[in-house]
mmCIF file of C-alpha atoms and ligand atoms in Angstrom:
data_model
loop_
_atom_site.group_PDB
_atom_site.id
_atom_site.type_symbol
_atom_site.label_atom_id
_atom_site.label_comp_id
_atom_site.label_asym_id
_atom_site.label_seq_id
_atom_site.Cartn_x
_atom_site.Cartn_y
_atom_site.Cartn_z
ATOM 1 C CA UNK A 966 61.129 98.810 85.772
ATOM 2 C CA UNK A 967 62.580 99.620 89.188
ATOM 3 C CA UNK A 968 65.726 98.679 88.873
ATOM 4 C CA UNK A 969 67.901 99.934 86.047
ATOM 5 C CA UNK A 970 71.359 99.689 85.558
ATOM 6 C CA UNK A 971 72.903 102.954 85.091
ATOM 7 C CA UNK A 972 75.855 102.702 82.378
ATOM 8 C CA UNK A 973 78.741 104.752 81.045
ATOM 9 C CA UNK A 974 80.318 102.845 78.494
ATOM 10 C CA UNK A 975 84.114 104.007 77.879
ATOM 11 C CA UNK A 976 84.720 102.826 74.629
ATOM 12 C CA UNK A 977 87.351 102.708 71.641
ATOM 13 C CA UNK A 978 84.805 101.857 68.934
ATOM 14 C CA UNK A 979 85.925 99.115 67.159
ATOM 15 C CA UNK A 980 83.621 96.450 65.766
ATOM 16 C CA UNK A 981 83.215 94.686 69.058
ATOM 17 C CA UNK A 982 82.756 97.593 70.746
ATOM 18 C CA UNK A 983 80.079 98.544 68.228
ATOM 19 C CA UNK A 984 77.997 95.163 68.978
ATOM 20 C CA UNK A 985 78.490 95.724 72.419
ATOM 21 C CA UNK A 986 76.431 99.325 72.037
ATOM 22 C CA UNK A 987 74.291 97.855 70.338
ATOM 23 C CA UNK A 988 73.375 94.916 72.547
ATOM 24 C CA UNK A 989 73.476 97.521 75.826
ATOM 25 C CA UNK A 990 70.998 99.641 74.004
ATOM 26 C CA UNK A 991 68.627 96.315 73.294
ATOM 27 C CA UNK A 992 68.780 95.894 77.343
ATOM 28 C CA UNK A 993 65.530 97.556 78.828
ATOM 29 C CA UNK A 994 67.317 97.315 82.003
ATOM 30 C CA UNK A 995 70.372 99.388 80.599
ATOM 31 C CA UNK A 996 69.784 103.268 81.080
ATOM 32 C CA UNK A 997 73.273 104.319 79.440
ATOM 33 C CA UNK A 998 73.989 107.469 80.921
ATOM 34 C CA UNK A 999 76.432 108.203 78.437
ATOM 35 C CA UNK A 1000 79.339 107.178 76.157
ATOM 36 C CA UNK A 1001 82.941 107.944 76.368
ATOM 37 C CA UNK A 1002 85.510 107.648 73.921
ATOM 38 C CA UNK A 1003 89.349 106.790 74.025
ATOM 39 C CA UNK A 1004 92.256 105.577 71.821
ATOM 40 C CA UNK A 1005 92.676 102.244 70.878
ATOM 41 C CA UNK A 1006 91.107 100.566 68.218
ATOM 42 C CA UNK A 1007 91.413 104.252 66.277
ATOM 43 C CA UNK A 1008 92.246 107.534 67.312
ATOM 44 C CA UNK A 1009 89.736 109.021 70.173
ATOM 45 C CA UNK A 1010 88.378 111.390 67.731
ATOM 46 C CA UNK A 1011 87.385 108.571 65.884
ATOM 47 C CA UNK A 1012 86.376 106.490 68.291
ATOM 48 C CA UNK A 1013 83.168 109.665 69.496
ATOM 49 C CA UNK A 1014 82.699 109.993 65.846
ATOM 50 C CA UNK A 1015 81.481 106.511 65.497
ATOM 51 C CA UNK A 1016 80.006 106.407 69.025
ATOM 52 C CA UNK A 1017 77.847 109.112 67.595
ATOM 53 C CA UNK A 1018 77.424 107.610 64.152
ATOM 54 C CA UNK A 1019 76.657 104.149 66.058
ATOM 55 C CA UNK A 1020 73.937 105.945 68.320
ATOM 56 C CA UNK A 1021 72.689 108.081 65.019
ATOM 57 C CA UNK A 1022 72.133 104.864 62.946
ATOM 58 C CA UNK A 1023 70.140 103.036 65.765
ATOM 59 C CA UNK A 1024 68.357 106.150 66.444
ATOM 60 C CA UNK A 1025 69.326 107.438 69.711
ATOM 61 C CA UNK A 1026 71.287 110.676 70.903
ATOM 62 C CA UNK A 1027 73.077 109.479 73.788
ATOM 63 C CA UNK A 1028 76.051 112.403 75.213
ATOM 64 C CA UNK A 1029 79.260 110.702 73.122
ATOM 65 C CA UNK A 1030 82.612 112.760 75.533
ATOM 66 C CA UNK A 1031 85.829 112.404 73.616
ATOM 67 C CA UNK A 1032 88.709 111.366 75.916
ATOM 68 C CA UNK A 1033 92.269 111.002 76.220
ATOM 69 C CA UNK A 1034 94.523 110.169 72.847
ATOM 70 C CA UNK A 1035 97.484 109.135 74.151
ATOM 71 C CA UNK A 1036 98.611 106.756 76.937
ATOM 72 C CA UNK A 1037 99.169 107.906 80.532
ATOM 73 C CA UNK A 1038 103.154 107.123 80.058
ATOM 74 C CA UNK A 1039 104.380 104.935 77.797
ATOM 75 C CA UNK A 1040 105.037 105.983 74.146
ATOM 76 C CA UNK A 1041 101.830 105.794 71.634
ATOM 77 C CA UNK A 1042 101.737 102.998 68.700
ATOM 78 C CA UNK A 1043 99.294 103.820 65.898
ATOM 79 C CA UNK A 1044 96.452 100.688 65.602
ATOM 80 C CA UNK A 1045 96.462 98.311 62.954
ATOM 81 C CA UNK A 1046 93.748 99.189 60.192
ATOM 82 C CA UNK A 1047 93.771 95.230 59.679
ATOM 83 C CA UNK A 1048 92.395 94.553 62.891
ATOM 84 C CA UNK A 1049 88.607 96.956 62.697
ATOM 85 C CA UNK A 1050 89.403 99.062 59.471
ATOM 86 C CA UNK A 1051 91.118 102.069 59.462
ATOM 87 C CA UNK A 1052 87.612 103.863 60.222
ATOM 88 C CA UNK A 1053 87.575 101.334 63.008
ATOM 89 C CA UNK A 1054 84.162 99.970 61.870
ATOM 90 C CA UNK A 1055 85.259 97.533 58.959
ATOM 91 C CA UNK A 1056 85.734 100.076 56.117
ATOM 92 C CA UNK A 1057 82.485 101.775 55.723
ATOM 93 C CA UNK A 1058 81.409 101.951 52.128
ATOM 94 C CA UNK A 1059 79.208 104.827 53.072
ATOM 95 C CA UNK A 1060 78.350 107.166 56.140
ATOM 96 C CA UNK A 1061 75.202 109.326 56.253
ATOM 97 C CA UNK A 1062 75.851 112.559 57.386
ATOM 98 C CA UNK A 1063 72.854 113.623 60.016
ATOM 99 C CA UNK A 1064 74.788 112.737 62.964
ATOM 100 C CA UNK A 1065 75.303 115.155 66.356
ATOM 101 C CA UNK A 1066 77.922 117.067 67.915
ATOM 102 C CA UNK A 1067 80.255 115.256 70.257
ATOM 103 C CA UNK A 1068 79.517 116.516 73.887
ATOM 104 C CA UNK A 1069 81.650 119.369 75.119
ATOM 105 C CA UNK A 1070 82.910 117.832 78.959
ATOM 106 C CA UNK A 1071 85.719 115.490 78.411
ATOM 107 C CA UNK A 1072 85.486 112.294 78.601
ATOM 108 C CA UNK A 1073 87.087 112.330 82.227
ATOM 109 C CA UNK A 1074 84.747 115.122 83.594
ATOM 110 C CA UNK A 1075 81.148 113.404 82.421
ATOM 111 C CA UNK A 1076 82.661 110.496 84.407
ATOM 112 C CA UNK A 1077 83.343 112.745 87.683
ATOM 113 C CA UNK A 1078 80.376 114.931 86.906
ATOM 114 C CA UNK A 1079 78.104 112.053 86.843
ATOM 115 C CA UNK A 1080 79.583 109.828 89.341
ATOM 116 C CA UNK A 1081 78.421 112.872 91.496
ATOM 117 C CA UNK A 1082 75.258 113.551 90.390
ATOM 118 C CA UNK A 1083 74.401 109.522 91.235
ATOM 119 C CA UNK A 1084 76.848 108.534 94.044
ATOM 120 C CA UNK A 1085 76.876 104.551 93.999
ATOM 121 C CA UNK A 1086 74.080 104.179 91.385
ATOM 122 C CA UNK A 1087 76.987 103.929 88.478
ATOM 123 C CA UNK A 1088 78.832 101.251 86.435
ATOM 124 C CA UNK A 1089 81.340 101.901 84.233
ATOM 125 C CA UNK A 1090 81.749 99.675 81.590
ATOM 126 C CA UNK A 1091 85.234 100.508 80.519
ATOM 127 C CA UNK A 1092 85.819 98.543 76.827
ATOM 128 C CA UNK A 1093 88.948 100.166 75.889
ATOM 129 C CA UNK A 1094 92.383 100.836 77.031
ATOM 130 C CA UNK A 1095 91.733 102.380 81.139
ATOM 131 C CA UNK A 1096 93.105 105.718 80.350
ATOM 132 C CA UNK A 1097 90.111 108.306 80.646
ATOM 133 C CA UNK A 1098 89.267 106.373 83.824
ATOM 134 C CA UNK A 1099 92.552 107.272 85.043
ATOM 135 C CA UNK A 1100 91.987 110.605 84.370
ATOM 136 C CA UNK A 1101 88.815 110.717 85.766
ATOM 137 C CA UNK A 1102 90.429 109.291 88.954
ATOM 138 C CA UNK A 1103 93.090 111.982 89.311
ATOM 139 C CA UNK A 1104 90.061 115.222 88.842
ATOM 140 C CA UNK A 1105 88.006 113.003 91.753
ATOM 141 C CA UNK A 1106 89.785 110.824 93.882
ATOM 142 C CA UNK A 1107 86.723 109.737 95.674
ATOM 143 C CA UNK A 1108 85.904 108.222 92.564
ATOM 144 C CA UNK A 1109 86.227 104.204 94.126
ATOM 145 C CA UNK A 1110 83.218 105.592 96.435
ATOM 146 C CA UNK A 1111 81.422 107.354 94.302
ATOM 147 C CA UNK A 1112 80.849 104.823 91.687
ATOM 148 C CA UNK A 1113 79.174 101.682 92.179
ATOM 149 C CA UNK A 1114 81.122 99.364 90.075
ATOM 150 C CA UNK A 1115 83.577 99.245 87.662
ATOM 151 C CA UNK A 1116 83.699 96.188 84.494
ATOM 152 C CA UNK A 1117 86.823 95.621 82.323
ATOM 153 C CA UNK A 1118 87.495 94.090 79.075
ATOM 154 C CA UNK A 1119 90.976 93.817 79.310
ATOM 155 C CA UNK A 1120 93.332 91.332 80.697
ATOM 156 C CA UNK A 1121 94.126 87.658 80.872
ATOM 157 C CA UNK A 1122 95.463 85.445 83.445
ATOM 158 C CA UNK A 1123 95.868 81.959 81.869
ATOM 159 C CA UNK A 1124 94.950 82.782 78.549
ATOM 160 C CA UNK A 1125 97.192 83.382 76.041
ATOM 161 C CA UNK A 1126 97.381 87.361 75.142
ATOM 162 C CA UNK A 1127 96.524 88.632 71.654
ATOM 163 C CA UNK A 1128 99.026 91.554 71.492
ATOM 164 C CA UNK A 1129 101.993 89.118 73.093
ATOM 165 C CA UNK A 1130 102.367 85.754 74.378
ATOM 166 C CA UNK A 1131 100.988 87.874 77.324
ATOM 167 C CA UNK A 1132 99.308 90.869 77.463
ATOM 168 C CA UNK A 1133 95.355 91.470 75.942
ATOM 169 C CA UNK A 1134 95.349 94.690 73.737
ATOM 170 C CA UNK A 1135 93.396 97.254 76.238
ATOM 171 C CA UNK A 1136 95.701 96.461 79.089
ATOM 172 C CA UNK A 1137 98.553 96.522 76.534
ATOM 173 C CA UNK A 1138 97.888 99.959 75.262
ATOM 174 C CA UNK A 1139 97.980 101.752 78.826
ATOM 175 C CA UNK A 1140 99.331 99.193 81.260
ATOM 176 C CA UNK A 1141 100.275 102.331 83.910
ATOM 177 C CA UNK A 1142 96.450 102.562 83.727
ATOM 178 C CA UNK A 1143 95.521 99.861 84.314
ATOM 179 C CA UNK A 1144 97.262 99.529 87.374
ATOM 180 C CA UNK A 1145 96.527 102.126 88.576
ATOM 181 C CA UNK A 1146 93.283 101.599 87.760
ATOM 182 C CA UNK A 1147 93.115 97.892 89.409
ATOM 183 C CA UNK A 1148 94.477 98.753 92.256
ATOM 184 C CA UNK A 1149 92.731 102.172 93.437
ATOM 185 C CA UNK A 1150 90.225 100.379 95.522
ATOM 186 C CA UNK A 1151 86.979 100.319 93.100
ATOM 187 C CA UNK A 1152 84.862 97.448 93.426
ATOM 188 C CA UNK A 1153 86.001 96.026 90.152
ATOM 189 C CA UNK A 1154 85.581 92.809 87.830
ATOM 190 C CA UNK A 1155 88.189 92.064 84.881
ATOM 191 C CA UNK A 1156 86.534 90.308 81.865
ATOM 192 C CA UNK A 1157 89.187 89.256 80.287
ATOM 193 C CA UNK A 1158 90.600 86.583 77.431
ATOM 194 C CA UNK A 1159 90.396 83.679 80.163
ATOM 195 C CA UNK A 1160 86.713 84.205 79.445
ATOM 196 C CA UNK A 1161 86.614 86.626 75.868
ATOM 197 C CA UNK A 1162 88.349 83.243 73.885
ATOM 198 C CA UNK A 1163 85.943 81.188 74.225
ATOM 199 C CA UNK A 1164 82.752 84.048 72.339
ATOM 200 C CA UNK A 1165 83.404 83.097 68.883
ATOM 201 C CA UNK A 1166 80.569 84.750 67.232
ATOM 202 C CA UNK A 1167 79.722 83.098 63.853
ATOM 203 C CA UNK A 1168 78.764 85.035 60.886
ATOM 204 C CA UNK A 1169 75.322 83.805 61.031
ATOM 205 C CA UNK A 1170 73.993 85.060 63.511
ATOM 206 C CA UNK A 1171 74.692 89.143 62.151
ATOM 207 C CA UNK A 1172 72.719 87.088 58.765
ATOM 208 C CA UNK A 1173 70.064 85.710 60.788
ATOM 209 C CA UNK A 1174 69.653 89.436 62.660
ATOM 210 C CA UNK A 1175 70.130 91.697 59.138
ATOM 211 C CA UNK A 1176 67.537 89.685 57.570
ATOM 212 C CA UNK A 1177 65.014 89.447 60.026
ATOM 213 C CA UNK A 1178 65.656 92.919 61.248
ATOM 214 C CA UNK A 1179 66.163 95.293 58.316
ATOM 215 C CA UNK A 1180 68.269 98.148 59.552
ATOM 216 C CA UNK A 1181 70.602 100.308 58.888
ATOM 217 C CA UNK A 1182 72.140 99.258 62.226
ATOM 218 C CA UNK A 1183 71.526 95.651 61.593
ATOM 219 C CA UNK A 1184 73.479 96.340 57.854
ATOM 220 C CA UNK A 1185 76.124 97.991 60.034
ATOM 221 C CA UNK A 1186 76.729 95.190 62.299
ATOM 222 C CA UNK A 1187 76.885 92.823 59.496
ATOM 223 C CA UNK A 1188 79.237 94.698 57.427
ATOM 224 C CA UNK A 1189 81.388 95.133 60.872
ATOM 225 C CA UNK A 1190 81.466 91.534 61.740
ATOM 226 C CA UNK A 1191 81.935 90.441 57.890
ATOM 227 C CA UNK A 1192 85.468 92.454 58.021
ATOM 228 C CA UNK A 1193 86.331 91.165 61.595
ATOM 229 C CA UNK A 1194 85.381 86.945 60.423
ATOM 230 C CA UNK A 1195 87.421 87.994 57.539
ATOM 231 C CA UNK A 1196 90.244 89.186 59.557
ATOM 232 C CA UNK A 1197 90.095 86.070 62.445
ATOM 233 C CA UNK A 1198 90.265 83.604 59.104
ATOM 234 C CA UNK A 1199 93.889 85.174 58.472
ATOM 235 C CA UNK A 1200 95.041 84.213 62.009
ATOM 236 C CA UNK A 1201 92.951 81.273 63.466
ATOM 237 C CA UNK A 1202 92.037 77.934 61.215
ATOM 238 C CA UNK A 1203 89.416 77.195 63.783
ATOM 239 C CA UNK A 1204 87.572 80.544 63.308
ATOM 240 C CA UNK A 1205 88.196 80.168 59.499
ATOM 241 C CA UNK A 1206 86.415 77.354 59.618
ATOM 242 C CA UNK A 1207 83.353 78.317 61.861
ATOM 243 C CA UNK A 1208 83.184 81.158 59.771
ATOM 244 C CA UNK A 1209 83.231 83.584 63.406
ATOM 245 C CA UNK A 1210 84.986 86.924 64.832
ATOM 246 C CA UNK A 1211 85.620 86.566 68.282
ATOM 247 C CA UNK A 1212 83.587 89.635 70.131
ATOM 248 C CA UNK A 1213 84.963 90.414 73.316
ATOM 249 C CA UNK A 1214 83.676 93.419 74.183
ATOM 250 C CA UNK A 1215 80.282 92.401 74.466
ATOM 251 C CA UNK A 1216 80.932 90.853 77.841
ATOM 252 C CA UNK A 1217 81.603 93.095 79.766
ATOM 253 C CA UNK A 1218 78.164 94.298 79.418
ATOM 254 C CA UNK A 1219 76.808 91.016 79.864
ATOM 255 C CA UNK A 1220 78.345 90.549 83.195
ATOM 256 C CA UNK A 1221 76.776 93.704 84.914
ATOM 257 C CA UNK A 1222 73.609 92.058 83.993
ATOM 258 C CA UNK A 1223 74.197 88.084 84.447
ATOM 259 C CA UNK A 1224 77.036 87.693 86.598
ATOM 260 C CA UNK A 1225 76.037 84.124 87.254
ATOM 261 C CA UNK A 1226 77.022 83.412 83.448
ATOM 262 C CA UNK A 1227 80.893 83.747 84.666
ATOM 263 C CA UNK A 1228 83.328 81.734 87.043
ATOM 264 C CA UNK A 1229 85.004 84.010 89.047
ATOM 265 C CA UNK A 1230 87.865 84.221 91.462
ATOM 266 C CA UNK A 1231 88.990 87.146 93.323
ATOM 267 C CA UNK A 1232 92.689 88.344 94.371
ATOM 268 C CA UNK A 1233 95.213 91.248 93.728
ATOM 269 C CA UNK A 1234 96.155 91.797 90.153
ATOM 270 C CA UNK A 1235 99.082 93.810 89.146
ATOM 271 C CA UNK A 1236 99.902 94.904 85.586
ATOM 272 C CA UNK A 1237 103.482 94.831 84.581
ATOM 273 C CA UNK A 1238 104.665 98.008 82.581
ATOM 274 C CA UNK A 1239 107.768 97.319 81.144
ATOM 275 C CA UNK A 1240 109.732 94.681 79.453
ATOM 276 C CA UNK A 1241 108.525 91.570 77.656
ATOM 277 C CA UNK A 1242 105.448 91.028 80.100
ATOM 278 C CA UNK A 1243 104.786 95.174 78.856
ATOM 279 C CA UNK A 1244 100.623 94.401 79.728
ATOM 280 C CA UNK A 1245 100.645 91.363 81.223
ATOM 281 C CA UNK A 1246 97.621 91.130 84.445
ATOM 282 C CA UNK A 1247 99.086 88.884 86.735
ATOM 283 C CA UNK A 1248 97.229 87.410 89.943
ATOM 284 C CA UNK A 1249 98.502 86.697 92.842
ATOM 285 C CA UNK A 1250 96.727 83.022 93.405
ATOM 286 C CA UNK A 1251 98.871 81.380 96.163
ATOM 287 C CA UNK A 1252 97.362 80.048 99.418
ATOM 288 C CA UNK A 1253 100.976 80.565 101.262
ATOM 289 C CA UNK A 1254 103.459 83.043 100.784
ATOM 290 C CA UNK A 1255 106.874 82.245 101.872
ATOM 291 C CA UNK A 1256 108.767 85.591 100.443
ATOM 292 C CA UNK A 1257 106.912 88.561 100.599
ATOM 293 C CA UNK A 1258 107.821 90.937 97.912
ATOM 294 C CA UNK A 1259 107.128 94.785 97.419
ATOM 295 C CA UNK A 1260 103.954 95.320 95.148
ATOM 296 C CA UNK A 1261 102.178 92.855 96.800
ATOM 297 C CA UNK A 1262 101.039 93.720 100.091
ATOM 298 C CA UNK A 1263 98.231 92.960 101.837
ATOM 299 C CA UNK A 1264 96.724 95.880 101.856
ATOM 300 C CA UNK A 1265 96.349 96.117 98.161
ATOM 301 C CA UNK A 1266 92.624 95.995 97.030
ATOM 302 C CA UNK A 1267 91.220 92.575 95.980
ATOM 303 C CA UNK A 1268 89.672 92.582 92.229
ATOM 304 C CA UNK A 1269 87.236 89.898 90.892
ATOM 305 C CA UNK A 1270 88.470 88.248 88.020
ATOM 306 C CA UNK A 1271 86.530 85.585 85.051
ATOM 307 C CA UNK A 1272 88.276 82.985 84.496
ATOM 308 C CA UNK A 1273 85.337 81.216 82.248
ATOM 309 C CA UNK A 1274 82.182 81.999 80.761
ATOM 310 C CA UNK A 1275 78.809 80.146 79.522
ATOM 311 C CA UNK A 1276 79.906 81.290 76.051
ATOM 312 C CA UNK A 1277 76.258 79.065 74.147
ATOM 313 C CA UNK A 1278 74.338 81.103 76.367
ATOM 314 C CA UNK A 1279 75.767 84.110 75.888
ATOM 315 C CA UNK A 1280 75.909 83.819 72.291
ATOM 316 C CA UNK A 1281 71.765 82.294 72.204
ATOM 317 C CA UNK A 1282 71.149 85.981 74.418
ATOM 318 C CA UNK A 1283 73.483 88.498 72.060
ATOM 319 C CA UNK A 1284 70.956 87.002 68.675
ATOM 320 C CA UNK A 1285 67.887 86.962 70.662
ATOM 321 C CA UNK A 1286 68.809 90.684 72.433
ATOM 322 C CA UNK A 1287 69.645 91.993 68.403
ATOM 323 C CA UNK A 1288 66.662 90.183 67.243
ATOM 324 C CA UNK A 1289 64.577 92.156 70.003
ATOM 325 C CA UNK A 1290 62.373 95.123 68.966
ATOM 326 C CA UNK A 1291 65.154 98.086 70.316
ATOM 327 C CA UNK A 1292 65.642 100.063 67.210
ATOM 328 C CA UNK A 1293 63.031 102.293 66.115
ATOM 329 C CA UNK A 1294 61.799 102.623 62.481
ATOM 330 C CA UNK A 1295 64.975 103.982 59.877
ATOM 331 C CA UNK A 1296 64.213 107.633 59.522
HETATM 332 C C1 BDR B 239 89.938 94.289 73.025
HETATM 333 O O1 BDR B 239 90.821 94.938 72.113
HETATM 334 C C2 BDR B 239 90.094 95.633 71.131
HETATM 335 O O2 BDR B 239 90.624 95.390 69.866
HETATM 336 C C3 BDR B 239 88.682 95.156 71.224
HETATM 337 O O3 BDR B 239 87.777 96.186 70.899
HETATM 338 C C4 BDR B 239 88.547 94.723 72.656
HETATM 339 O O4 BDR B 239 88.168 95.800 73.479
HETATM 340 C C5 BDR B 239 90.158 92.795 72.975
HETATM 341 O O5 BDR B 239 91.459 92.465 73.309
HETATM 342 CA CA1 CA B 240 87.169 97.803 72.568
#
């Protein structure tokens, strides 16, 4: 294969975040360079440990880089156990112990070091709140250049947000970030809820792949995504009823390698960082624009942004990528 994608995935593992490893690692066209970790859906620390503990169970030692705890400015809120478990992986019953060592770089320094070591060859998948990339953008500045793309899972422009009438939860958690981040020039796509709604991810399908695929990682993902249906059921009647999680993170990963699968529009996006709209991406969509206001200038980079998704065929490629022989024999 000619061709391969060269990943980092930046990463708050979290039960989506865990089914988006996974399906990145069933890719033969993924070569994921790497993994780093960052607050969100648990505490950084966490968030390597199960990186590594995700990579252990499915057999791989990928370099996990632990990464920044704590937002860039605004104050730090502690996540909500209800949301991924307070392990941030549904409440483990169990964890076997052979894992690795978490790399020694920080998170921000693999990202510089190998952004140099492969100018323009790199995508950064960033599932998490945009923090290490931040930092990783202050240690190399060049950093728009030097790295080919970057894909978000964060955001929403019509949607509805899922922290506030608003804002999406990565954006939420570092909204200085983020705008920093979406407007430093890198050739960048936001995945966000316009397109992350509609991936309801029924139960069945982790069945259909645990039972045809016995695995510890296959047990993992179905305990995971048992916790998260349960969870959606307490909010959502619809998903109670489908019996499904919704799975955002997972597309992201899926648009580096189908882009066709998403509608897309392109324009400046600004995040605001205060106030009620605290997270909220907003896109400037007019054709005409009679008051020009500070913020918005022309000379701020364009983004490309998903405003919809083939969610049946995404969901018909995540089961038949899981069912796929990538995980090697349970040691
Ligand atoms: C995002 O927030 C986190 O809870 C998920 O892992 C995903 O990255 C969705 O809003
Ligand atoms: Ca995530």
């Amino acid at each position: 294969m000619s061709q391969r994608h060269k990943i980092i995935l930046d990463c708050d593992p979290g039960i989506d975040d865990a089914v988006a490893l996974y399906f990145a690692l069933a890719q033969p066209e993924i070569e994921l360079l790497g993994i780093t970790a960052t607050f969100g859906n648990v505490p950084a620390a966490q968030a390597a440990r199960n990186a590594i503990y995700l990579c252990t169970l499915a057999g791989r030692q990928l370099p996990v880089c632990e990464g920044v705890n704590t937002p860039t400015r605004k104050i730090g809120v502690l996540p909500d156990a209800e949301i991924h478990g307070a392990d941030g992986l549904g409440n483990l019953p169990e964890r076997r112990r052979d894992t690795y060592p978490p790399d020694e770089r920080s998170a921000a320094r693999f990202i510089v070091a190998q952004a140099n070591a492969h100018p323009g060859e790199i995508t950064l998948v960033a599932i998490g709140p945009l923090s290490n990339l931040t930092q990783a953008l202050r240690l190399e500045p060049r950093l728009p250049a030097l790295l080919k793309q970057v894909v978000v899972l964060g955001g929403s422009i019509a949607a509805p947000g899922n922290v506030s009438p608003v804002a999406e939860s990565n954006i939420w958690y570092d909204p200085h970030a983020a705008d920093v981040i979406f407007t430093a020039g890198f050739q960048l796509t936001m995945v966000g809820l316009d397109a992350a709604q509609h991936m309801a991810v029924p139960l069945a399908l982790f069945e259909r792949v645990a039972a045809q695929h016995r695995h510890p990682a296959t047990d993992l993902l179905l305990h995971a995504a048992r916790f998260s249906v349960d969870y959606y059921a307490r909010l959502d009647p619809a998903l109670a009823r489908q019996q499904a999680c919704l799975s955002h993170d997972v597309l992201a990963v899926m648009f580096v390698l189908r882009p066709e699968l998403f509608s897309t529009e392109s324009g400046r996006v600004r995040v605001a960082t205060e106030g009620l709209a605290e997270g909220q991406t907003i896109m400037d969509r007019r054709e005409h624009v009679l008051y020009p206001q500070a913020g918005w200038e022309e000379h701020i980079p364009r983004i490309r942004v998903c405003l919809g998704v083939d969610a049946p065929a995404c969901l018909a490629w995540l089961e038949s990528s899981l069912m796929g022989n990538w995980l090697p024999a349970p040691a």
